[in-house]
Amino acid sequence: MFDSLSDRLEGIFNKLRSRGYLKEEDVDVALREIRLALLEADVNFRVVKDFVNRIKEKAIGQEILKSLTPGQQVVKIVHDELVHLLGDRNEKIQLAPNPPTIIMMVGLHGSGKTTTSAKLANLFKKQGRRPMLVAADLQRPAAIDQLETLGRQIDVPVYLKRETKDPVRVAEGAVKQAVLDARDIIILDTAGRLHVDDTLMEELSSIKSAINPQEILFVADAMTGQDAVNIAKTFNERIGITGIILTKMDGDARGGAALSIRSVTGRPIKFIGVGEKIEMIEPFYPDRVASRILGMGDVLTFIEKAQESVTLEEAEKLQKKIMEESFTLEDLRDQLKHIRSMGPIDNLLSMIPGLGKQIKNVQIDEREFIKIEAIINSMTPRERRNPQILNGSRKRRIAMGSGTTVTDVNKVLKQYKEMKRMLKMFKGKKGKGGKRFKGLPRFMPF
Amino acid sequence: MGLFDRLKKGLTKTRQNFVGRLDEVFKGRKIDDSTIDEFEEILITSDIGMDATMEIIDGLREEVGAGRIKDYEGVKRYLKQEMLRILGLPQPFVLYQERPFVVLTLGVNGVGKTTTIGKLASRLYSEGHSVILAASDTFRAAAIEQLEIWAERSGAQIVKHQSGSDPAAVAFDAVEAAKARGVDVVIVDTAGRLHTKMPLMEELKKIKRVINKAMPGAPHETLLVVDATTGQNALRQAKMFNDAIGVTGIALTKLDGTAKGGIVFAIKKELNIPVRLIGVGEGIDDLRDFIPGEFVDALLGNEGE
């Protein structure tokens, strides 16, 4: 995600850091490029203006000109400013002191309200809560069926009234029902509507005053263009939103909407949708997304995902191995197993700093992983620990045993070497102050 | 209400915004660097795209420098002429000779594929053509039910399998059914997919291959549905779908209400894929042929009105 933007910024900063010092006109050039890059990424024009001005103020200060590593400084300023613009920290869903908590989903047509409603419900259910979905989209053909099907998939009850045409009555009925059934979270899926449609915006107001929701979440398509600002602003002014969910963040070349919507409404982005499957929703972390924008990868999310599938003990063991550089083919095999249990591989790889760009157009075939495992399994323990002893005859045996070719075996060995080299790089970065992987090490060439 | 009026009404918001801001910038002011900068801002914020914007602005600077444009009226004339030049001749949606005429629709999630199909079917039916809708979106919950409702509203027939079944098989059956029943048009609905998901793009290729197997030469129109509120990513979508499947035309939805319409220019300028249809309202008749002259008039307001 945000690939083009990070590509552009990376290009700019490469230019900057190829020189040891920074002139004022360098800053101007960089800022113009940043401006263009942000505009092409659909960040709203005014938001870009403010952003660039703030960067300029900070960048042309003495601090930076005297700094020994000006390129790095500009990157840090841009990064910090991006984090700030995106909202500084992750904000959670507000729960009502007295259940049920009512969450109302609003947005344009096709932004992903229905799917996101189900994703949220599933998330709450996993946290041990008792969510209920409400089908208050009475406009789009089969919207009720869609929510009903999704509810069945995740085993969450869906409140629906097919005979009524009035979403206010559906909403009120749902709240009553939730109390009877001891449901502690109500997620109300409303019909998509254009922000300029007065009648339908009025309808949202009526629903709001009828049920008084804790959260009104504005669901926005991350691909939205320059109009994102007007849309978000109108929804906020007419209905008063409390948070934002950005959907379809798993596509390419965008991110503008995130910056614009956040900055124009002042409301926090709470979640992002990162795939079609029901569990593909993640909390929004401004620093991580800012890092992604700057091409620094998203190691934190990666580590979190890894933690879901690797026990702490195992992780520590792996870390120790990385530190001691004793990472063997056996470890590689175990890691591959974990990775495969963590979800789609291209998602994961894009989170690793520096890899995002390289793998953009590479499609990773999960079957390759199985092949690698088979090859490693066909080795003797001694071979796995000392791959240097692998000669032609051993390789032929391994190829036969795993149903592959000697070329495949060589490929795996090459990949293993490459991986060891990369891990060495990681190790080099982890030193300072326990802030491992975080911050700006990739941009510290000076 | 006439067809042009309906278009004008649909684009009211866009026009008010666009022309209003132009007025603000140019009325009572000299044409100089600062007004041109503000003009550039208007173009960019209308999603026209950096390429088209730069071209229009550079040309304008030249004309102003040479003394050929001196006032706001001149700017407006120039803008209109440039817009028409970029958009070129109309290339609307038409049925050729082949029967059944097969239309394959594709696009990312939530752009309005199913709705567009419903409206298109309704139009073709009212023009006297028989239509079969193929429910090849077997992925999204209730997509088949949604298409069924549209079939009922528009007078089209529907060919469907169960949810989760092979979309290519549905398309195949629909084309076969159309051949057997002598139906004029087959419109294939597909599941929304992000253009970055290679396996899903492969699935589309398969659907296309299978349609071609059922009827050589088909699909006759491969229609990419694009949401007008999308920004510059619309270009990426169009490019990647085109590279993978070969797109022959674009249907631009949700043009009403959005204050933008600029993406039309960006798509035409950078990809040269014709915009065939535009959606300017929620009504069943609000899907229209895209006629550049009408569109530019509706966008800028008619001169001398």
PDB file of N, CA and C in Angstrom, chain A residues 4 35-36 39-40 42 44-46 49 108-111 139-142 145-146 149-150 153 194-197 200 221 223-227 230-231 248 250-254 274-276 363, chain B residues 13 17 21 41 44-45 47 50 54 108-110 139-142 145-146 149-150 153 192-200 227 229-233 236-237 240 254 256-260 282:
ATOM      1  N   SER A   4       3.322   3.970  -4.614  1.00  0.00           N
ATOM      2  CA  SER A   4       3.839   5.025  -5.474  1.00  0.00           C
ATOM      3  C   SER A   4       4.384   6.177  -4.654  1.00  0.00           C
ATOM      4  N   ARG A  35       5.419  17.698  -2.755  1.00  0.00           N
ATOM      5  CA  ARG A  35       4.115  18.240  -3.082  1.00  0.00           C
ATOM      6  C   ARG A  35       3.495  17.464  -4.253  1.00  0.00           C
ATOM      7  N   LEU A  36       4.275  17.305  -5.314  1.00  0.00           N
ATOM      8  CA  LEU A  36       3.772  16.583  -6.481  1.00  0.00           C
ATOM      9  C   LEU A  36       3.415  15.146  -6.130  1.00  0.00           C
ATOM     10  N   LEU A  39       0.222  15.062  -4.219  1.00  0.00           N
ATOM     11  CA  LEU A  39      -0.927  15.355  -5.080  1.00  0.00           C
ATOM     12  C   LEU A  39      -1.267  14.152  -5.949  1.00  0.00           C
ATOM     13  N   GLU A  40      -0.246  13.528  -6.497  1.00  0.00           N
ATOM     14  CA  GLU A  40      -0.499  12.367  -7.342  1.00  0.00           C
ATOM     15  C   GLU A  40      -1.057  11.209  -6.541  1.00  0.00           C
ATOM     16  N   ASP A  42      -3.315  11.625  -4.517  1.00  0.00           N
ATOM     17  CA  ASP A  42      -4.672  12.065  -4.195  1.00  0.00           C
ATOM     18  C   ASP A  42      -4.820  12.724  -2.832  1.00  0.00           C
ATOM     19  N   ASN A  44      -5.445  15.772  -0.682  1.00  0.00           N
ATOM     20  CA  ASN A  44      -6.124  16.993  -1.073  1.00  0.00           C
ATOM     21  C   ASN A  44      -5.158  18.171  -1.176  1.00  0.00           C
ATOM     22  N   PHE A  45      -5.431  19.029  -2.149  1.00  0.00           N
ATOM     23  CA  PHE A  45      -4.572  20.161  -2.457  1.00  0.00           C
ATOM     24  C   PHE A  45      -4.268  21.028  -1.242  1.00  0.00           C
ATOM     25  N   ARG A  46      -5.304  21.357  -0.492  1.00  0.00           N
ATOM     26  CA  ARG A  46      -5.081  22.252   0.649  1.00  0.00           C
ATOM     27  C   ARG A  46      -4.284  21.567   1.738  1.00  0.00           C
ATOM     28  N   LYS A  49      -0.749  21.674   0.792  1.00  0.00           N
ATOM     29  CA  LYS A  49      -0.203  23.017   1.002  1.00  0.00           C
ATOM     30  C   LYS A  49       0.231  23.199   2.453  1.00  0.00           C
ATOM     31  N   LEU A 108     -20.397   6.603   1.551  1.00  0.00           N
ATOM     32  CA  LEU A 108     -20.888   6.593   0.168  1.00  0.00           C
ATOM     33  C   LEU A 108     -21.223   5.171  -0.273  1.00  0.00           C
ATOM     34  N   HIS A 109     -21.846   5.067  -1.448  1.00  0.00           N
ATOM     35  CA  HIS A 109     -22.095   3.752  -2.041  1.00  0.00           C
ATOM     36  C   HIS A 109     -20.764   3.059  -2.319  1.00  0.00           C
ATOM     37  N   GLY A 110     -20.737   1.766  -2.065  1.00  0.00           N
ATOM     38  CA  GLY A 110     -19.563   1.002  -2.497  1.00  0.00           C
ATOM     39  C   GLY A 110     -18.299   1.251  -1.701  1.00  0.00           C
ATOM     40  N   SER A 111     -18.420   1.930  -0.553  1.00  0.00           N
ATOM     41  CA  SER A 111     -17.200   2.161   0.216  1.00  0.00           C
ATOM     42  C   SER A 111     -16.850   0.929   1.045  1.00  0.00           C
ATOM     43  N   GLN A 139     -32.031   0.271   0.909  1.00  0.00           N
ATOM     44  CA  GLN A 139     -32.038   0.830  -0.442  1.00  0.00           C
ATOM     45  C   GLN A 139     -31.489  -0.147  -1.472  1.00  0.00           C
ATOM     46  N   ARG A 140     -30.260  -0.576  -1.256  1.00  0.00           N
ATOM     47  CA  ARG A 140     -29.595  -1.388  -2.271  1.00  0.00           C
ATOM     48  C   ARG A 140     -30.252  -2.765  -2.342  1.00  0.00           C
ATOM     49  N   PRO A 141     -30.529  -3.215  -3.583  1.00  0.00           N
ATOM     50  CA  PRO A 141     -31.128  -4.548  -3.705  1.00  0.00           C
ATOM     51  C   PRO A 141     -30.232  -5.587  -3.035  1.00  0.00           C
ATOM     52  N   ALA A 142     -30.826  -6.455  -2.266  1.00  0.00           N
ATOM     53  CA  ALA A 142     -30.132  -7.598  -1.656  1.00  0.00           C
ATOM     54  C   ALA A 142     -29.100  -7.232  -0.591  1.00  0.00           C
ATOM     55  N   ASP A 145     -29.792  -9.365   2.361  1.00  0.00           N
ATOM     56  CA  ASP A 145     -29.329 -10.752   2.161  1.00  0.00           C
ATOM     57  C   ASP A 145     -27.826 -10.849   2.384  1.00  0.00           C
ATOM     58  N   GLN A 146     -27.117  -9.832   1.898  1.00  0.00           N
ATOM     59  CA  GLN A 146     -25.660  -9.849   2.025  1.00  0.00           C
ATOM     60  C   GLN A 146     -25.252  -9.877   3.500  1.00  0.00           C
ATOM     61  N   THR A 149     -26.104 -13.215   5.105  1.00  0.00           N
ATOM     62  CA  THR A 149     -25.135 -14.260   4.749  1.00  0.00           C
ATOM     63  C   THR A 149     -23.850 -14.097   5.544  1.00  0.00           C
ATOM     64  N   LEU A 150     -23.361 -12.860   5.613  1.00  0.00           N
ATOM     65  CA  LEU A 150     -22.123 -12.609   6.357  1.00  0.00           C
ATOM     66  C   LEU A 150     -22.294 -12.957   7.833  1.00  0.00           C
ATOM     67  N   GLN A 153     -22.025 -16.551   8.312  1.00  0.00           N
ATOM     68  CA  GLN A 153     -20.632 -16.993   8.204  1.00  0.00           C
ATOM     69  C   GLN A 153     -19.869 -16.836   9.513  1.00  0.00           C
ATOM     70  N   LEU A 194     -24.992   9.589  -1.250  1.00  0.00           N
ATOM     71  CA  LEU A 194     -24.119  10.689  -1.639  1.00  0.00           C
ATOM     72  C   LEU A 194     -24.252  11.796  -0.603  1.00  0.00           C
ATOM     73  N   HIS A 195     -23.126  12.427  -0.330  1.00  0.00           N
ATOM     74  CA  HIS A 195     -23.129  13.489   0.676  1.00  0.00           C
ATOM     75  C   HIS A 195     -23.974  14.676   0.243  1.00  0.00           C
ATOM     76  N   VAL A 196     -24.288  14.761  -1.059  1.00  0.00           N
ATOM     77  CA  VAL A 196     -25.070  15.906  -1.525  1.00  0.00           C
ATOM     78  C   VAL A 196     -26.564  15.598  -1.546  1.00  0.00           C
ATOM     79  N   ASP A 197     -26.921  14.367  -1.164  1.00  0.00           N
ATOM     80  CA  ASP A 197     -28.324  13.986  -1.182  1.00  0.00           C
ATOM     81  C   ASP A 197     -28.991  14.372   0.139  1.00  0.00           C
ATOM     82  N   LEU A 200     -31.473  11.898   2.056  1.00  0.00           N
ATOM     83  CA  LEU A 200     -30.864  10.736   2.692  1.00  0.00           C
ATOM     84  C   LEU A 200     -29.957  11.141   3.858  1.00  0.00           C
ATOM     85  N   ASP A 221     -13.490   4.671   1.110  1.00  0.00           N
ATOM     86  CA  ASP A 221     -12.650   3.912   0.189  1.00  0.00           C
ATOM     87  C   ASP A 221     -11.290   4.610   0.097  1.00  0.00           C
ATOM     88  N   MET A 223      -9.229   4.637  -2.023  1.00  0.00           N
ATOM     89  CA  MET A 223      -8.875   5.088  -3.369  1.00  0.00           C
ATOM     90  C   MET A 223      -9.540   6.412  -3.728  1.00  0.00           C
ATOM     91  N   THR A 224     -10.349   6.953  -2.820  1.00  0.00           N
ATOM     92  CA  THR A 224     -11.075   8.185  -3.124  1.00  0.00           C
ATOM     93  C   THR A 224     -10.121   9.289  -3.554  1.00  0.00           C
ATOM     94  N   GLY A 225     -10.577  10.092  -4.502  1.00  0.00           N
ATOM     95  CA  GLY A 225      -9.727  11.155  -5.033  1.00  0.00           C
ATOM     96  C   GLY A 225      -9.828  12.455  -4.255  1.00  0.00           C
ATOM     97  N   GLN A 226      -9.644  13.555  -4.981  1.00  0.00           N
ATOM     98  CA  GLN A 226      -9.602  14.871  -4.353  1.00  0.00           C
ATOM     99  C   GLN A 226     -10.899  15.185  -3.597  1.00  0.00           C
ATOM    100  N   ASP A 227     -11.993  14.577  -3.999  1.00  0.00           N
ATOM    101  CA  ASP A 227     -13.274  14.903  -3.377  1.00  0.00           C
ATOM    102  C   ASP A 227     -13.412  14.333  -1.968  1.00  0.00           C
ATOM    103  N   ASN A 230     -14.343  16.901   0.619  1.00  0.00           N
ATOM    104  CA  ASN A 230     -15.723  17.390   0.677  1.00  0.00           C
ATOM    105  C   ASN A 230     -16.660  16.350   1.257  1.00  0.00           C
ATOM    106  N   ILE A 231     -16.463  15.110   0.830  1.00  0.00           N
ATOM    107  CA  ILE A 231     -17.346  14.039   1.280  1.00  0.00           C
ATOM    108  C   ILE A 231     -17.251  13.903   2.798  1.00  0.00           C
ATOM    109  N   LYS A 248     -10.201  -1.096   1.586  1.00  0.00           N
ATOM    110  CA  LYS A 248      -9.468  -1.406   0.353  1.00  0.00           C
ATOM    111  C   LYS A 248      -8.031  -0.875   0.397  1.00  0.00           C
ATOM    112  N   ASP A 250      -5.568  -2.654   0.654  1.00  0.00           N
ATOM    113  CA  ASP A 250      -4.658  -3.668   0.128  1.00  0.00           C
ATOM    114  C   ASP A 250      -4.383  -3.492  -1.352  1.00  0.00           C
ATOM    115  N   GLY A 251      -4.927  -2.459  -1.959  1.00  0.00           N
ATOM    116  CA  GLY A 251      -4.621  -2.196  -3.360  1.00  0.00           C
ATOM    117  C   GLY A 251      -3.289  -1.478  -3.476  1.00  0.00           C
ATOM    118  N   ASP A 252      -3.159  -0.660  -4.517  1.00  0.00           N
ATOM    119  CA  ASP A 252      -1.867  -0.007  -4.714  1.00  0.00           C
ATOM    120  C   ASP A 252      -2.009   1.513  -4.783  1.00  0.00           C
ATOM    121  N   ALA A 253      -0.885   2.173  -4.702  1.00  0.00           N
ATOM    122  CA  ALA A 253      -0.760   3.572  -5.074  1.00  0.00           C
ATOM    123  C   ALA A 253      -1.822   4.502  -4.533  1.00  0.00           C
ATOM    124  N   ARG A 254      -2.043   4.497  -3.275  1.00  0.00           N
ATOM    125  CA  ARG A 254      -2.954   5.507  -2.753  1.00  0.00           C
ATOM    126  C   ARG A 254      -2.633   5.714  -1.298  1.00  0.00           C
ATOM    127  N   VAL A 274      -7.948  -4.531   4.899  1.00  0.00           N
ATOM    128  CA  VAL A 274      -6.795  -4.908   4.086  1.00  0.00           C
ATOM    129  C   VAL A 274      -7.020  -6.161   3.241  1.00  0.00           C
ATOM    130  N   GLY A 275      -8.279  -6.518   3.013  1.00  0.00           N
ATOM    131  CA  GLY A 275      -8.514  -7.678   2.159  1.00  0.00           C
ATOM    132  C   GLY A 275      -9.978  -8.044   2.158  1.00  0.00           C
ATOM    133  N   GLU A 276     -10.341  -8.970   1.275  1.00  0.00           N
ATOM    134  CA  GLU A 276     -11.751  -9.314   1.132  1.00  0.00           C
ATOM    135  C   GLU A 276     -12.240 -10.237   2.236  1.00  0.00           C
ATOM    136  N   GLN A 363       4.669 -11.916  -7.887  1.00  0.00           N
ATOM    137  CA  GLN A 363       3.611 -12.692  -7.278  1.00  0.00           C
ATOM    138  C   GLN A 363       4.255 -13.895  -6.604  1.00  0.00           C
TER     139      GLN A 363
ATOM    140  N   LYS B  13     -23.665  19.811  -9.511  1.00  0.00           N
ATOM    141  CA  LYS B  13     -22.701  20.000  -8.439  1.00  0.00           C
ATOM    142  C   LYS B  13     -21.295  20.235  -9.004  1.00  0.00           C
ATOM    143  N   ASN B  17     -19.349  23.857  -8.784  1.00  0.00           N
ATOM    144  CA  ASN B  17     -18.064  23.871  -8.138  1.00  0.00           C
ATOM    145  C   ASN B  17     -16.977  24.381  -9.084  1.00  0.00           C
ATOM    146  N   ARG B  21     -15.574  28.245  -9.055  1.00  0.00           N
ATOM    147  CA  ARG B  21     -14.192  28.510  -8.653  1.00  0.00           C
ATOM    148  C   ARG B  21     -13.423  29.253  -9.747  1.00  0.00           C
ATOM    149  N   GLU B  41      -4.514  24.857  -9.604  1.00  0.00           N
ATOM    150  CA  GLU B  41      -5.043  24.213  -8.398  1.00  0.00           C
ATOM    151  C   GLU B  41      -6.447  23.656  -8.659  1.00  0.00           C
ATOM    152  N   ILE B  44      -6.172  20.474 -10.749  1.00  0.00           N
ATOM    153  CA  ILE B  44      -5.677  19.328  -9.982  1.00  0.00           C
ATOM    154  C   ILE B  44      -6.745  18.812  -9.036  1.00  0.00           C
ATOM    155  N   THR B  45      -7.414  19.730  -8.352  1.00  0.00           N
ATOM    156  CA  THR B  45      -8.414  19.275  -7.383  1.00  0.00           C
ATOM    157  C   THR B  45      -9.652  18.707  -8.070  1.00  0.00           C
ATOM    158  N   ASP B  47      -9.328  16.250 -10.117  1.00  0.00           N
ATOM    159  CA  ASP B  47      -8.880  14.903 -10.500  1.00  0.00           C
ATOM    160  C   ASP B  47      -8.545  14.786 -11.978  1.00  0.00           C
ATOM    161  N   MET B  50      -2.206  14.948 -13.305  1.00  0.00           N
ATOM    162  CA  MET B  50      -1.071  15.848 -13.450  1.00  0.00           C
ATOM    163  C   MET B  50      -0.730  16.075 -14.916  1.00  0.00           C
ATOM    164  N   MET B  54      -0.832  19.755 -16.527  1.00  0.00           N
ATOM    165  CA  MET B  54       0.400  20.403 -16.991  1.00  0.00           C
ATOM    166  C   MET B  54       0.254  20.852 -18.441  1.00  0.00           C
ATOM    167  N   VAL B 108     -12.982  -2.894  -9.757  1.00  0.00           N
ATOM    168  CA  VAL B 108     -12.650  -3.149  -8.359  1.00  0.00           C
ATOM    169  C   VAL B 108     -13.929  -3.198  -7.535  1.00  0.00           C
ATOM    170  N   ASN B 109     -13.806  -3.503  -6.261  1.00  0.00           N
ATOM    171  CA  ASN B 109     -14.973  -3.668  -5.402  1.00  0.00           C
ATOM    172  C   ASN B 109     -15.707  -2.337  -5.194  1.00  0.00           C
ATOM    173  N   GLY B 110     -17.035  -2.426  -5.238  1.00  0.00           N
ATOM    174  CA  GLY B 110     -17.836  -1.271  -4.836  1.00  0.00           C
ATOM    175  C   GLY B 110     -17.953  -0.141  -5.842  1.00  0.00           C
ATOM    176  N   PHE B 139     -18.801 -14.718  -5.606  1.00  0.00           N
ATOM    177  CA  PHE B 139     -18.015 -14.560  -4.376  1.00  0.00           C
ATOM    178  C   PHE B 139     -18.731 -13.742  -3.310  1.00  0.00           C
ATOM    179  N   ARG B 140     -19.137 -12.531  -3.667  1.00  0.00           N
ATOM    180  CA  ARG B 140     -19.706 -11.635  -2.653  1.00  0.00           C
ATOM    181  C   ARG B 140     -21.059 -12.167  -2.166  1.00  0.00           C
ATOM    182  N   ALA B 141     -21.271 -12.051  -0.878  1.00  0.00           N
ATOM    183  CA  ALA B 141     -22.526 -12.500  -0.300  1.00  0.00           C
ATOM    184  C   ALA B 141     -23.672 -11.738  -0.959  1.00  0.00           C
ATOM    185  N   ALA B 142     -24.685 -12.468  -1.400  1.00  0.00           N
ATOM    186  CA  ALA B 142     -25.925 -11.895  -1.938  1.00  0.00           C
ATOM    187  C   ALA B 142     -25.767 -11.160  -3.269  1.00  0.00           C
ATOM    188  N   GLU B 145     -28.417 -12.522  -5.621  1.00  0.00           N
ATOM    189  CA  GLU B 145     -29.751 -12.008  -5.311  1.00  0.00           C
ATOM    190  C   GLU B 145     -29.905 -10.583  -5.845  1.00  0.00           C
ATOM    191  N   GLN B 146     -28.840  -9.784  -5.681  1.00  0.00           N
ATOM    192  CA  GLN B 146     -28.895  -8.400  -6.164  1.00  0.00           C
ATOM    193  C   GLN B 146     -29.106  -8.368  -7.685  1.00  0.00           C
ATOM    194  N   ILE B 149     -32.688  -9.262  -8.647  1.00  0.00           N
ATOM    195  CA  ILE B 149     -33.639  -8.154  -8.501  1.00  0.00           C
ATOM    196  C   ILE B 149     -33.552  -7.229  -9.721  1.00  0.00           C
ATOM    197  N   TRP B 150     -32.320  -6.974 -10.163  1.00  0.00           N
ATOM    198  CA  TRP B 150     -32.153  -6.118 -11.348  1.00  0.00           C
ATOM    199  C   TRP B 150     -32.724  -6.782 -12.594  1.00  0.00           C
ATOM    200  N   ARG B 153     -36.404  -6.198 -12.530  1.00  0.00           N
ATOM    201  CA  ARG B 153     -36.747  -4.813 -12.821  1.00  0.00           C
ATOM    202  C   ARG B 153     -36.582  -4.468 -14.295  1.00  0.00           C
ATOM    203  N   GLY B 192     -16.135  -8.036  -7.826  1.00  0.00           N
ATOM    204  CA  GLY B 192     -15.179  -6.945  -7.752  1.00  0.00           C
ATOM    205  C   GLY B 192     -13.841  -7.478  -7.282  1.00  0.00           C
ATOM    206  N   ARG B 193     -12.779  -6.928  -7.842  1.00  0.00           N
ATOM    207  CA  ARG B 193     -11.461  -7.403  -7.436  1.00  0.00           C
ATOM    208  C   ARG B 193     -10.481  -6.259  -7.577  1.00  0.00           C
ATOM    209  N   LEU B 194      -9.534  -6.201  -6.649  1.00  0.00           N
ATOM    210  CA  LEU B 194      -8.486  -5.197  -6.774  1.00  0.00           C
ATOM    211  C   LEU B 194      -7.540  -5.650  -7.879  1.00  0.00           C
ATOM    212  N   HIS B 195      -7.115  -4.681  -8.670  1.00  0.00           N
ATOM    213  CA  HIS B 195      -6.273  -4.968  -9.829  1.00  0.00           C
ATOM    214  C   HIS B 195      -4.896  -5.470  -9.440  1.00  0.00           C
ATOM    215  N   THR B 196      -4.589  -5.441  -8.144  1.00  0.00           N
ATOM    216  CA  THR B 196      -3.265  -5.885  -7.706  1.00  0.00           C
ATOM    217  C   THR B 196      -3.239  -7.366  -7.339  1.00  0.00           C
ATOM    218  N   LYS B 197      -4.428  -7.985  -7.321  1.00  0.00           N
ATOM    219  CA  LYS B 197      -4.479  -9.392  -6.890  1.00  0.00           C
ATOM    220  C   LYS B 197      -4.356 -10.311  -8.098  1.00  0.00           C
ATOM    221  N   MET B 198      -3.152 -10.805  -8.318  1.00  0.00           N
ATOM    222  CA  MET B 198      -2.889 -11.589  -9.521  1.00  0.00           C
ATOM    223  C   MET B 198      -3.776 -12.824  -9.678  1.00  0.00           C
ATOM    224  N   PRO B 199      -3.991 -13.607  -8.611  1.00  0.00           N
ATOM    225  CA  PRO B 199      -4.841 -14.793  -8.807  1.00  0.00           C
ATOM    226  C   PRO B 199      -6.242 -14.407  -9.288  1.00  0.00           C
ATOM    227  N   LEU B 200      -6.759 -13.277  -8.785  1.00  0.00           N
ATOM    228  CA  LEU B 200      -8.100 -12.864  -9.197  1.00  0.00           C
ATOM    229  C   LEU B 200      -8.097 -12.364 -10.637  1.00  0.00           C
ATOM    230  N   ASP B 227     -15.385   4.026 -10.591  1.00  0.00           N
ATOM    231  CA  ASP B 227     -16.094   4.956  -9.720  1.00  0.00           C
ATOM    232  C   ASP B 227     -15.474   6.348  -9.882  1.00  0.00           C
ATOM    233  N   THR B 229     -15.563   8.882  -8.102  1.00  0.00           N
ATOM    234  CA  THR B 229     -14.970   9.516  -6.917  1.00  0.00           C
ATOM    235  C   THR B 229     -13.549   9.012  -6.668  1.00  0.00           C
ATOM    236  N   THR B 230     -13.156   7.972  -7.411  1.00  0.00           N
ATOM    237  CA  THR B 230     -11.782   7.487  -7.300  1.00  0.00           C
ATOM    238  C   THR B 230     -10.838   8.552  -7.836  1.00  0.00           C
ATOM    239  N   GLY B 231      -9.696   8.660  -7.233  1.00  0.00           N
ATOM    240  CA  GLY B 231      -8.720   9.634  -7.709  1.00  0.00           C
ATOM    241  C   GLY B 231      -7.830   9.046  -8.783  1.00  0.00           C
ATOM    242  N   GLN B 232      -6.563   9.365  -8.685  1.00  0.00           N
ATOM    243  CA  GLN B 232      -5.621   8.957  -9.720  1.00  0.00           C
ATOM    244  C   GLN B 232      -5.445   7.440  -9.764  1.00  0.00           C
ATOM    245  N   ASN B 233      -5.898   6.747  -8.726  1.00  0.00           N
ATOM    246  CA  ASN B 233      -5.795   5.294  -8.757  1.00  0.00           C
ATOM    247  C   ASN B 233      -6.653   4.700  -9.877  1.00  0.00           C
ATOM    248  N   ARG B 236      -4.451   3.631 -12.552  1.00  0.00           N
ATOM    249  CA  ARG B 236      -3.775   2.355 -12.287  1.00  0.00           C
ATOM    250  C   ARG B 236      -4.722   1.193 -12.563  1.00  0.00           C
ATOM    251  N   GLN B 237      -5.950   1.360 -12.087  1.00  0.00           N
ATOM    252  CA  GLN B 237      -6.943   0.299 -12.306  1.00  0.00           C
ATOM    253  C   GLN B 237      -7.110   0.036 -13.789  1.00  0.00           C
ATOM    254  N   MET B 240      -4.014  -1.604 -15.349  1.00  0.00           N
ATOM    255  CA  MET B 240      -3.734  -2.990 -14.999  1.00  0.00           C
ATOM    256  C   MET B 240      -4.802  -3.951 -15.514  1.00  0.00           C
ATOM    257  N   LYS B 254     -21.291   7.091 -10.718  1.00  0.00           N
ATOM    258  CA  LYS B 254     -21.353   8.045  -9.598  1.00  0.00           C
ATOM    259  C   LYS B 254     -20.807   9.423  -9.958  1.00  0.00           C
ATOM    260  N   ASP B 256     -22.656  11.916 -10.634  1.00  0.00           N
ATOM    261  CA  ASP B 256     -23.492  12.914  -9.981  1.00  0.00           C
ATOM    262  C   ASP B 256     -22.997  13.064  -8.564  1.00  0.00           C
ATOM    263  N   GLY B 257     -23.243  14.216  -7.995  1.00  0.00           N
ATOM    264  CA  GLY B 257     -22.932  14.335  -6.572  1.00  0.00           C
ATOM    265  C   GLY B 257     -21.472  14.603  -6.316  1.00  0.00           C
ATOM    266  N   THR B 258     -20.605  13.870  -6.983  1.00  0.00           N
ATOM    267  CA  THR B 258     -19.216  14.181  -6.756  1.00  0.00           C
ATOM    268  C   THR B 258     -18.918  15.521  -7.398  1.00  0.00           C
ATOM    269  N   ALA B 259     -18.078  16.299  -6.795  1.00  0.00           N
ATOM    270  CA  ALA B 259     -17.732  17.598  -7.347  1.00  0.00           C
ATOM    271  C   ALA B 259     -16.671  17.457  -8.426  1.00  0.00           C
ATOM    272  N   LYS B 260     -16.376  16.228  -8.783  1.00  0.00           N
ATOM    273  CA  LYS B 260     -15.300  15.979  -9.750  1.00  0.00           C
ATOM    274  C   LYS B 260     -15.828  15.297 -10.991  1.00  0.00           C
ATOM    275  N   GLU B 282     -29.262   7.948  -9.680  1.00  0.00           N
ATOM    276  CA  GLU B 282     -29.608   6.631  -9.192  1.00  0.00           C
ATOM    277  C   GLU B 282     -30.741   5.989  -9.970  1.00  0.00           C
TER     278      GLU B 282
END
